[in-house]
């Protein structure tokens, strides 16, 4: 479907991003670049045991060295959850800012601050830990769930209610629809498979960190690596009992998020605590090994999927069991149980569904959302089963998907059971059609399947929501706000708390405002902001930046436009002494000759530029042109992505390389073509890495990461590992989402979600072997090939 | 819950953002100065060449020298000199210099390929060949090529000079025959034959910027009958506590005809000579299996090069 | 530990600073000269975010002792733009959408500068090999490679 609004002035144009100059000159200030006079450097004392009770910490030597020291005794003793996206009642709290009962290696138990990093390191090493008890760590969620297993948590909070944790299960969720058992009996084909995903590390190029400064009014200013300045403000306020109006969290550039900072990073709270004790600015930036060792990792999931279909290719049953290894603390385990169900249900029309989900504690780094929030994992499992069903039925895998997927007109679950809407835009048929031709889908079985180098083509189809909005207020908080004002020279200030962690969402907003007001993007200034001068935005996550944030910006711009027209009308009446001008006859359009918006009356010579009008309003005391909007989306429409991947496997070394990639995306109107393509490129490489390279593996005795947090042994692909330019084709479907700003939807997570599945399916097509454990390493491939040869 | 005896993690002693230890620093301008310092401080001193190994290890407390001796300012240690018989490379010669040397590229193809496979341009602009050897990682990429070219290493101390064949240089992971007061001066690599000779280096790793899971270098000299193997050298890395020569495989091949069957058999013998471990990078089984493949592939390519 | 006074050229200007031998060039640049464009990201030489030019060669500031640049010329990302005008590489990165979060960007631009000084017309393969020591988690490298190609075109146009 071609976009309804044709002939955009600014939407869809290739314009360098607004912060490009700052970033290419190295002047963009990230949290770790902040430097304040009198600043102290912080270091965290990390638990050297995976599970222990600490009796005390001898801080005397560290204090003698002149450091400021805090232990669990110096911080508020409140249980909390660092992620404030869910409503209170659905928030499970089992964290402490500093603890004497560490439950994973790296959990913060104390911290120091000193005038230099070296001095802080010395003070850190001068702290003496006296251990009361050390426990053998539990590293396997199935072991952890067994009756009699040592308890990792006993009493935690859900909202403000204390609950008892049984069998180390932090949260559960069950759901069913229809009669799965009956449907499975009636199915002509049933496939049941078990899957184990890997435990991936986000590897944002910027390690997490924070700077905190005490302010004269008793408040604090905080810079941190966060995807949500407002939730950071709220949590700090709640924990440290400082009024929110006195906690100013500044929006800085963020060197990557991918979900690692949806929650308030521990380092931020510790920096605040140190700052409050020292009454001096404190900078606490994690080292890379701390960032990996003790801060965050993706959810590791164990699935059992059982699916049934009829001979004619109709899916009729889907059973899904999801055991999640969440590590030592909950961040968003309970919501993820719901979203994982949502992904499963929304991928295909199962017709009869049963779901059991459990989030299980282990003594490992706590897990948090990672681009896709369970969707890549679920899509991998589902797309594998779908592929196998199609094979079993002798139906083309592309046709089988087209027949059973949830597309236009279907009910779609946003991010869980409480968020349902109807799909209004759907580019899947177009993407499948173009993709299969480009990759040569029909020749895939004629590619070499014997000999040393074998090739295969795999397909996978995925989606992600655009935000987490819904018709009623449910379990998830999702709203945003925007302020736009016009300066007295006609330039525009755009104020939003929404964070851009690189994807370019703010640039999309600017183009949307530009389009609405017909003002060139270079005249729109994105104001550096903090929590004191912005309306609330929940967080940049769930691919909501453009769809929700952009729509808020558009509505604010719409209001400004109305006000501009009102003022223009006043001007026209005064200037041209005409009878009152018909308001509807006033138009705005961009005039390249004056490089400004021109407000004019159709069919007359009455016109004025925005800069002239703004100056006039100032001189005439007509007031400021300003609009402030708070906005919640009532839907969260899916963006669809389809990947066709051709791989080559060296069957003697097990090494896989990407040969050709078709990346098809349905994101509605593409506001920023370069940055949208960038999301796809990045999404593919991340998915490739997830599927073939990444895992964090623990020492079973000590519970320490085998690689000790050192990136020498956590590899991600380099430019030399990526496919050639000509072998990577990005294609955007011609769709238009009626509920999105100028027809746009999100893309950030959809870009990566189906990639591991596509690669796994490609390997299966090349080798005739399926893998049910990630990552699919050369070691595993070689082993499987040998087993197959031996028969 | 019972008390257990678990070793605590040392993560609180890591800090990759700074060098978390103090040391005394020296920048000798002459070789003698350096040797004087080594003789004085011995085990408590470490040589700083490129820093890409030493500084990393200091950041994670694997090495904590009291004295650090920067040898990059000593002209006698940085050079590439060609003679009719051999190439002489100063120990502090940067890897990037080796990579850019036309001579290395032409006559020591396996060494050229190995250096090019190492890490990144930036690392190769800093790291030195001497450093790579003295760090003595079993995965050192320059070691297998030097082994197949039968390089000799000149070591010097205040007490005198000695020459050690590369095959006797490594003693274990991170350990060489270098005495605490000794400095690696020079690597001498005899010039390989110009006719019917080919060499090849292959490395298997997780990504293109990684330490080897397995690496191999072979040198092959074909007899004047154009099909028999006059001489062959096979060296492997990352499959034993040190880089090794596969002597049994070499013995098996010498004098035999170069054909697929013999190459395959030789590769299997070479693999049997390895003693790899399972670690965070790969498994022992995989290393043994892939060693077979790349020894065979390297021999095939070396043959192609030998035959022109 | 004794401090030493080192003198070197920093982005074209002669500077002097007292450093301890264990101070890394990365931290001296960031903390003493407040040039925060060069980033700490891994500290182990694996990611390239701290790439700077020393005597024209690309090296890693996180593994370079400050004392080692005494008497040398150091160029950081802040030293590329001349008189407020962006270097063609910087322009090309902006134009090709090669920047997302921007944390890896200074490192990539510096390594590109080194590449194009050595090889003004690199092939795609040569580009990918040369920049493999610089990691990016956001872009998948596609637009970065395109930007480097464009930058090489700009350089060749300027030379004409």
CSV table of N, CA, C and O in Angstrom, one decimal, chain A residues 494-593:
chain,number,residue,atom,x,y,z
A,494,UNK,N,12.5,22.4,20.8
A,494,UNK,CA,11.7,21.2,21.0
A,494,UNK,C,12.2,20.6,22.3
A,494,UNK,O,13.5,20.4,22.5
A,495,UNK,N,11.3,20.4,23.2
A,495,UNK,CA,11.7,19.9,24.6
A,495,UNK,C,11.1,18.6,24.8
A,495,UNK,O,9.8,18.5,24.8
A,496,UNK,N,11.9,17.6,25.1
A,496,UNK,CA,11.3,16.2,25.4
A,496,UNK,C,12.3,15.5,26.3
A,496,UNK,O,13.5,15.7,26.2
A,497,UNK,N,11.7,14.7,27.2
A,497,UNK,CA,12.6,13.9,28.0
A,497,UNK,C,13.0,12.6,27.4
A,497,UNK,O,13.9,11.9,27.9
A,498,UNK,N,12.4,12.3,26.2
A,498,UNK,CA,12.7,11.1,25.6
A,498,UNK,C,14.1,11.0,25.2
A,498,UNK,O,14.7,11.9,24.7
A,499,UNK,N,14.7,9.9,25.4
A,499,UNK,CA,16.2,9.7,25.2
A,499,UNK,C,16.4,9.0,23.9
A,499,UNK,O,15.7,8.1,23.5
A,500,UNK,N,17.4,9.5,23.2
A,500,UNK,CA,17.8,8.8,21.9
A,500,UNK,C,19.1,8.1,22.2
A,500,UNK,O,20.1,8.7,22.4
A,501,UNK,N,19.0,6.7,22.2
A,501,UNK,CA,20.3,6.0,22.5
A,501,UNK,C,21.0,5.7,21.2
A,501,UNK,O,21.9,4.8,21.2
A,502,UNK,N,20.7,6.4,20.2
A,502,UNK,CA,21.5,6.2,18.9
A,502,UNK,C,20.6,6.0,17.7
A,502,UNK,O,21.0,6.4,16.6
A,503,UNK,N,19.5,5.4,17.9
A,503,UNK,CA,18.6,5.1,16.8
A,503,UNK,C,18.2,6.2,15.9
A,503,UNK,O,17.8,6.0,14.8
A,504,UNK,N,18.2,7.4,16.5
A,504,UNK,CA,17.8,8.6,15.7
A,504,UNK,C,16.3,9.0,15.9
A,504,UNK,O,15.8,9.7,15.1
A,505,UNK,N,15.7,8.5,17.0
A,505,UNK,CA,14.3,8.9,17.3
A,505,UNK,C,14.1,10.4,17.3
A,505,UNK,O,13.1,10.9,16.8
A,506,UNK,N,15.0,11.1,18.0
A,506,UNK,CA,14.8,12.5,18.1
A,506,UNK,C,14.8,13.2,16.7
A,506,UNK,O,14.1,14.1,16.5
A,507,UNK,N,15.7,12.7,15.9
A,507,UNK,CA,15.7,13.3,14.5
A,507,UNK,C,14.4,13.0,13.8
A,507,UNK,O,14.0,13.9,13.0
A,508,UNK,N,13.8,11.9,14.1
A,508,UNK,CA,12.5,11.6,13.4
A,508,UNK,C,11.5,12.6,14.0
A,508,UNK,O,10.7,13.2,13.2
A,509,UNK,N,11.5,12.9,15.3
A,509,UNK,CA,10.6,13.9,15.9
A,509,UNK,C,10.8,15.2,15.2
A,509,UNK,O,9.8,15.9,14.9
A,510,UNK,N,12.0,15.6,15.0
A,510,UNK,CA,12.3,16.9,14.4
A,510,UNK,C,11.7,17.0,13.0
A,510,UNK,O,11.1,18.0,12.7
A,511,UNK,N,11.9,15.9,12.3
A,511,UNK,CA,11.3,15.9,10.9
A,511,UNK,C,9.8,16.0,11.0
A,511,UNK,O,9.2,16.6,10.1
A,512,UNK,N,9.2,15.3,12.0
A,512,UNK,CA,7.8,15.3,12.1
A,512,UNK,C,7.3,16.7,12.4
A,512,UNK,O,6.3,17.2,11.8
A,513,UNK,N,8.0,17.4,13.3
A,513,UNK,CA,7.6,18.8,13.7
A,513,UNK,C,7.8,19.7,12.4
A,513,UNK,O,7.0,20.5,12.1
A,514,UNK,N,8.9,19.4,11.8
A,514,UNK,CA,9.2,20.2,10.6
A,514,UNK,C,8.1,20.1,9.5
A,514,UNK,O,7.7,21.0,8.9
A,515,UNK,N,7.7,18.8,9.4
A,515,UNK,CA,6.6,18.6,8.4
A,515,UNK,C,5.3,19.3,8.8
A,515,UNK,O,4.7,19.9,8.0
A,516,UNK,N,5.0,19.2,10.1
A,516,UNK,CA,3.8,19.8,10.6
A,516,UNK,C,3.8,21.3,10.4
A,516,UNK,O,2.8,21.9,10.0
A,517,UNK,N,4.9,21.9,10.8
A,517,UNK,CA,5.0,23.3,10.8
A,517,UNK,C,5.6,23.9,9.5
A,517,UNK,O,5.6,25.1,9.3
A,518,UNK,N,6.1,23.0,8.6
A,518,UNK,CA,6.7,23.4,7.4
A,518,UNK,C,7.9,24.3,7.6
A,518,UNK,O,8.2,25.2,6.8
A,519,UNK,N,8.6,24.0,8.7
A,519,UNK,CA,9.8,24.8,9.1
A,519,UNK,C,11.0,23.8,8.8
A,519,UNK,O,10.9,22.7,9.1
A,520,UNK,N,12.1,24.3,8.2
A,520,UNK,CA,13.2,23.4,7.9
A,520,UNK,C,13.8,22.8,9.2
A,520,UNK,O,13.9,23.6,10.2
A,521,UNK,N,14.2,21.6,9.2
A,521,UNK,CA,14.7,20.9,10.4
A,521,UNK,C,15.9,21.7,11.0
A,521,UNK,O,16.0,21.7,12.3
A,522,UNK,N,16.7,22.4,10.2
A,522,UNK,CA,17.8,23.1,10.9
A,522,UNK,C,17.4,24.2,11.8
A,522,UNK,O,18.2,24.7,12.6
A,523,UNK,N,16.1,24.6,11.6
A,523,UNK,CA,15.6,25.7,12.5
A,523,UNK,C,15.0,25.2,13.8
A,523,UNK,O,14.5,25.9,14.6
A,524,UNK,N,15.0,23.8,13.9
A,524,UNK,CA,14.4,23.2,15.1
A,524,UNK,C,15.5,22.8,16.0
A,524,UNK,O,16.3,22.0,15.6
A,525,UNK,N,15.5,23.3,17.2
A,525,UNK,CA,16.6,23.1,18.1
A,525,UNK,C,16.1,22.0,19.2
A,525,UNK,O,15.0,22.2,19.8
A,526,UNK,N,16.9,21.0,19.4
A,526,UNK,CA,16.5,20.0,20.4
A,526,UNK,C,17.2,20.5,21.7
A,526,UNK,O,18.4,20.5,21.8
A,527,UNK,N,16.4,20.9,22.6
A,527,UNK,CA,17.0,21.5,23.8
A,527,UNK,C,17.6,20.5,24.8
A,527,UNK,O,17.0,19.5,25.0
A,528,UNK,N,18.8,20.8,25.2
A,528,UNK,CA,19.3,20.0,26.3
A,528,UNK,C,18.4,20.1,27.5
A,528,UNK,O,18.1,21.2,27.9
A,529,UNK,N,18.0,19.0,28.1
A,529,UNK,CA,17.0,19.1,29.2
A,529,UNK,C,17.3,18.3,30.4
A,529,UNK,O,18.3,17.5,30.4
A,530,UNK,N,16.5,18.5,31.4
A,530,UNK,CA,16.6,17.6,32.6
A,530,UNK,C,15.2,17.4,33.1
A,530,UNK,O,14.2,17.8,32.4
A,531,UNK,N,15.0,16.7,34.2
A,531,UNK,CA,13.7,16.3,34.6
A,531,UNK,C,12.9,17.5,35.1
A,531,UNK,O,11.7,17.4,35.2
A,532,UNK,N,13.6,18.6,35.4
A,532,UNK,CA,12.8,19.7,36.0
A,532,UNK,C,12.1,20.5,34.9
A,532,UNK,O,11.2,21.3,35.2
A,533,UNK,N,12.5,20.4,33.7
A,533,UNK,CA,11.9,21.2,32.6
A,533,UNK,C,11.3,20.4,31.5
A,533,UNK,O,11.2,20.8,30.4
A,534,UNK,N,11.0,19.1,31.8
A,534,UNK,CA,10.3,18.3,30.8
A,534,UNK,C,9.1,17.6,31.3
A,534,UNK,O,9.1,17.2,32.5
A,535,UNK,N,8.1,17.3,30.5
A,535,UNK,CA,7.0,16.5,30.9
A,535,UNK,C,7.5,15.0,31.0
A,535,UNK,O,8.5,14.7,30.5
A,536,UNK,N,6.8,14.2,31.8
A,536,UNK,CA,7.2,12.8,32.0
A,536,UNK,C,7.2,12.0,30.7
A,536,UNK,O,6.3,12.1,29.9
A,537,UNK,N,8.3,11.3,30.6
A,537,UNK,CA,8.3,10.2,29.6
A,537,UNK,C,8.8,9.0,30.3
A,537,UNK,O,9.7,9.0,31.0
A,538,UNK,N,8.1,7.9,30.0
A,538,UNK,CA,8.4,6.7,30.8
A,538,UNK,C,9.8,6.1,30.5
A,538,UNK,O,10.5,5.7,31.4
A,539,UNK,N,10.2,6.1,29.2
A,539,UNK,CA,11.5,5.4,28.9
A,539,UNK,C,11.6,5.3,27.4
A,539,UNK,O,10.5,5.1,26.7
A,540,UNK,N,12.8,5.3,26.9
A,540,UNK,CA,12.9,4.9,25.5
A,540,UNK,C,13.2,3.4,25.4
A,540,UNK,O,14.3,2.9,25.7
A,541,UNK,N,12.1,2.7,25.1
A,541,UNK,CA,12.2,1.2,25.1
A,541,UNK,C,11.0,0.8,24.2
A,541,UNK,O,10.3,1.6,23.7
A,542,UNK,N,10.9,-0.5,24.1
A,542,UNK,CA,9.7,-1.0,23.4
A,542,UNK,C,9.5,-0.4,22.0
A,542,UNK,O,8.4,-0.3,21.5
A,543,UNK,N,10.6,0.1,21.4
A,543,UNK,CA,10.5,0.7,20.1
A,543,UNK,C,9.4,1.8,20.0
A,543,UNK,O,8.7,1.9,19.0
A,544,UNK,N,9.4,2.6,21.1
A,544,UNK,CA,8.3,3.6,21.1
A,544,UNK,C,8.7,5.0,20.8
A,544,UNK,O,7.9,5.9,20.7
A,545,UNK,N,10.0,5.1,20.5
A,545,UNK,CA,10.5,6.5,20.3
A,545,UNK,C,9.8,7.3,19.2
A,545,UNK,O,9.3,8.4,19.5
A,546,UNK,N,9.7,6.7,18.0
A,546,UNK,CA,9.1,7.5,16.9
A,546,UNK,C,7.5,7.4,17.0
A,546,UNK,O,6.8,8.4,16.9
A,547,UNK,N,7.0,6.2,17.3
A,547,UNK,CA,5.6,6.0,17.2
A,547,UNK,C,4.9,6.8,18.4
A,547,UNK,O,3.9,7.5,18.1
A,548,UNK,N,5.4,6.8,19.6
A,548,UNK,CA,4.8,7.5,20.7
A,548,UNK,C,5.4,8.9,20.8
A,548,UNK,O,4.6,9.9,20.8
A,549,UNK,N,6.7,9.0,20.9
A,549,UNK,CA,7.3,10.3,21.0
A,549,UNK,C,7.1,11.2,19.9
A,549,UNK,O,6.8,12.4,20.0
A,550,UNK,N,7.2,10.6,18.7
A,550,UNK,CA,7.0,11.4,17.5
A,550,UNK,C,5.5,11.9,17.4
A,550,UNK,O,5.3,13.0,16.9
A,551,UNK,N,4.6,11.1,17.8
A,551,UNK,CA,3.2,11.5,17.8
A,551,UNK,C,3.0,12.6,18.8
A,551,UNK,O,2.2,13.6,18.5
A,552,UNK,N,3.6,12.5,20.0
A,552,UNK,CA,3.5,13.6,20.9
A,552,UNK,C,4.0,14.9,20.3
A,552,UNK,O,3.4,16.0,20.5
A,553,UNK,N,5.2,14.8,19.7
A,553,UNK,CA,5.8,16.0,19.1
A,553,UNK,C,4.8,16.5,18.0
A,553,UNK,O,4.7,17.7,17.9
A,554,UNK,N,4.2,15.6,17.2
A,554,UNK,CA,3.3,16.1,16.2
A,554,UNK,C,2.1,16.8,16.7
A,554,UNK,O,1.7,17.8,16.2
A,555,UNK,N,1.6,16.3,17.8
A,555,UNK,CA,0.4,16.9,18.4
A,555,UNK,C,0.8,18.3,19.0
A,555,UNK,O,0.0,19.3,18.9
A,556,UNK,N,1.9,18.4,19.6
A,556,UNK,CA,2.4,19.7,20.1
A,556,UNK,C,2.6,20.6,18.9
A,556,UNK,O,2.2,21.8,19.0
A,557,UNK,N,3.1,20.1,17.8
A,557,UNK,CA,3.3,21.0,16.7
A,557,UNK,C,2.0,21.4,16.1
A,557,UNK,O,1.8,22.5,15.6
A,558,UNK,N,1.0,20.5,16.1
A,558,UNK,CA,-0.3,20.8,15.6
A,558,UNK,C,-0.9,22.0,16.4
A,558,UNK,O,-1.5,22.9,15.8
A,559,UNK,N,-0.7,21.9,17.7
A,559,UNK,CA,-1.2,23.0,18.5
A,559,UNK,C,-0.5,24.3,18.2
A,559,UNK,O,-1.1,25.4,18.1
A,560,UNK,N,0.8,24.2,18.0
A,560,UNK,CA,1.6,25.4,17.7
A,560,UNK,C,1.0,26.0,16.3
A,560,UNK,O,0.9,27.2,16.1
A,561,UNK,N,0.8,25.1,15.4
A,561,UNK,CA,0.3,25.5,14.1
A,561,UNK,C,-1.0,26.2,14.2
A,561,UNK,O,-1.2,27.3,13.6
A,562,UNK,N,-1.9,25.8,15.1
A,562,UNK,CA,-3.1,26.4,15.3
A,562,UNK,C,-2.9,27.8,15.8
A,562,UNK,O,-3.4,28.8,15.4
A,563,UNK,N,-2.0,27.9,16.8
A,563,UNK,CA,-1.7,29.2,17.4
A,563,UNK,C,-1.0,30.2,16.4
A,563,UNK,O,-1.3,31.4,16.4
A,564,UNK,N,-0.2,29.6,15.6
A,564,UNK,CA,0.5,30.4,14.5
A,564,UNK,C,-0.6,31.0,13.6
A,564,UNK,O,-0.6,32.2,13.3
A,565,UNK,N,-1.5,30.1,13.2
A,565,UNK,CA,-2.6,30.6,12.3
A,565,UNK,C,-3.4,31.7,13.0
A,565,UNK,O,-3.8,32.7,12.4
A,566,UNK,N,-3.7,31.5,14.3
A,566,UNK,CA,-4.5,32.6,15.0
A,566,UNK,C,-3.7,33.9,15.0
A,566,UNK,O,-4.3,35.0,14.7
A,567,UNK,N,-2.4,33.8,15.3
A,567,UNK,CA,-1.7,35.1,15.3
A,567,UNK,C,-1.6,35.7,13.9
A,567,UNK,O,-1.7,36.9,13.7
A,568,UNK,N,-1.5,34.8,12.9
A,568,UNK,CA,-1.4,35.3,11.5
A,568,UNK,C,-2.7,36.0,11.2
A,568,UNK,O,-2.7,37.0,10.5
A,569,UNK,N,-3.8,35.4,11.6
A,569,UNK,CA,-5.1,36.0,11.3
A,569,UNK,C,-5.1,37.4,11.9
A,569,UNK,O,-5.6,38.4,11.3
A,570,UNK,N,-4.6,37.6,13.1
A,570,UNK,CA,-4.6,38.9,13.7
A,570,UNK,C,-3.8,39.9,12.9
A,570,UNK,O,-4.2,41.0,12.6
A,571,UNK,N,-2.7,39.4,12.4
A,571,UNK,CA,-1.8,40.2,11.6
A,571,UNK,C,-2.5,40.6,10.3
A,571,UNK,O,-2.5,41.7,9.9
A,572,UNK,N,-3.1,39.6,9.6
A,572,UNK,CA,-3.7,39.8,8.3
A,572,UNK,C,-4.8,40.9,8.5
A,572,UNK,O,-5.0,41.8,7.7
A,573,UNK,N,-5.6,40.7,9.6
A,573,UNK,CA,-6.7,41.7,9.8
A,573,UNK,C,-6.2,43.1,9.9
A,573,UNK,O,-6.7,44.0,9.4
A,574,UNK,N,-5.1,43.2,10.8
A,574,UNK,CA,-4.5,44.5,11.0
A,574,UNK,C,-3.9,45.0,9.7
A,574,UNK,O,-4.1,46.2,9.4
A,575,UNK,N,-3.1,44.2,9.1
A,575,UNK,CA,-2.3,44.7,8.0
A,575,UNK,C,-3.1,45.0,6.8
A,575,UNK,O,-2.8,46.0,6.1
A,576,UNK,N,-4.0,44.1,6.5
A,576,UNK,CA,-4.7,44.2,5.2
A,576,UNK,C,-6.1,44.9,5.3
A,576,UNK,O,-6.8,45.1,4.4
A,577,UNK,N,-6.4,45.2,6.6
A,577,UNK,CA,-7.7,45.9,6.9
A,577,UNK,C,-8.9,45.2,6.2
A,577,UNK,O,-9.8,45.8,5.8
A,578,UNK,N,-8.8,43.9,6.0
A,578,UNK,CA,-9.8,43.2,5.3
A,578,UNK,C,-10.9,42.8,6.4
A,578,UNK,O,-10.7,42.8,7.6
A,579,UNK,N,-12.0,42.3,5.9
A,579,UNK,CA,-13.0,41.7,6.8
A,579,UNK,C,-12.3,40.5,7.4
A,579,UNK,O,-11.4,39.9,6.8
A,580,UNK,N,-12.8,40.0,8.5
A,580,UNK,CA,-12.1,38.9,9.2
A,580,UNK,C,-11.8,37.7,8.2
A,580,UNK,O,-12.7,37.3,7.5
A,581,UNK,N,-10.6,37.3,8.2
A,581,UNK,CA,-10.2,36.2,7.3
A,581,UNK,C,-10.8,34.9,7.8
A,581,UNK,O,-10.9,34.7,9.0
A,582,UNK,N,-11.2,34.1,6.8
A,582,UNK,CA,-11.7,32.8,7.2
A,582,UNK,C,-10.5,31.9,7.7
A,582,UNK,O,-9.5,31.7,7.0
A,583,UNK,N,-10.6,31.5,8.9
A,583,UNK,CA,-9.5,30.7,9.5
A,583,UNK,C,-9.1,29.5,8.7
A,583,UNK,O,-7.9,29.3,8.6
A,584,UNK,N,-10.1,28.9,8.1
A,584,UNK,CA,-9.7,27.7,7.4
A,584,UNK,C,-8.9,28.0,6.1
A,584,UNK,O,-8.4,27.1,5.5
A,585,UNK,N,-9.0,29.3,5.7
A,585,UNK,CA,-8.2,29.6,4.5
A,585,UNK,C,-6.8,29.9,4.7
A,585,UNK,O,-6.0,30.1,3.8
A,586,UNK,N,-6.4,29.9,6.0
A,586,UNK,CA,-5.0,30.1,6.3
A,586,UNK,C,-4.2,28.8,6.2
A,586,UNK,O,-4.5,27.8,6.7
A,587,UNK,N,-3.1,28.9,5.4
A,587,UNK,CA,-2.3,27.7,5.2
A,587,UNK,C,-0.8,28.0,5.6
A,587,UNK,O,-0.4,29.2,5.7
A,588,UNK,N,-0.1,26.9,5.7
A,588,UNK,CA,1.3,27.1,6.0
A,588,UNK,C,2.0,26.2,5.0
A,588,UNK,O,1.7,25.0,4.8
A,589,UNK,N,3.1,26.7,4.4
A,589,UNK,CA,3.9,25.9,3.6
A,589,UNK,C,5.4,26.3,3.7
A,589,UNK,O,5.7,27.5,4.0
A,590,UNK,N,6.3,25.4,3.3
A,590,UNK,CA,7.7,25.7,3.4
A,590,UNK,C,8.1,26.4,2.1
A,590,UNK,O,7.7,25.9,1.0
A,591,UNK,N,8.8,27.5,2.2
A,591,UNK,CA,9.2,28.2,1.0
A,591,UNK,C,10.7,28.1,1.0
A,591,UNK,O,11.4,28.8,1.8
A,592,UNK,N,11.3,27.4,0.0
A,592,UNK,CA,12.8,27.2,0.0
A,592,UNK,C,13.5,28.5,-0.3
A,592,UNK,O,14.7,28.7,0.1
A,593,UNK,N,12.9,29.4,-0.9
A,593,UNK,CA,13.5,30.7,-1.2
A,593,UNK,C,13.9,31.5,0.0
A,593,UNK,O,14.9,32.2,0.1
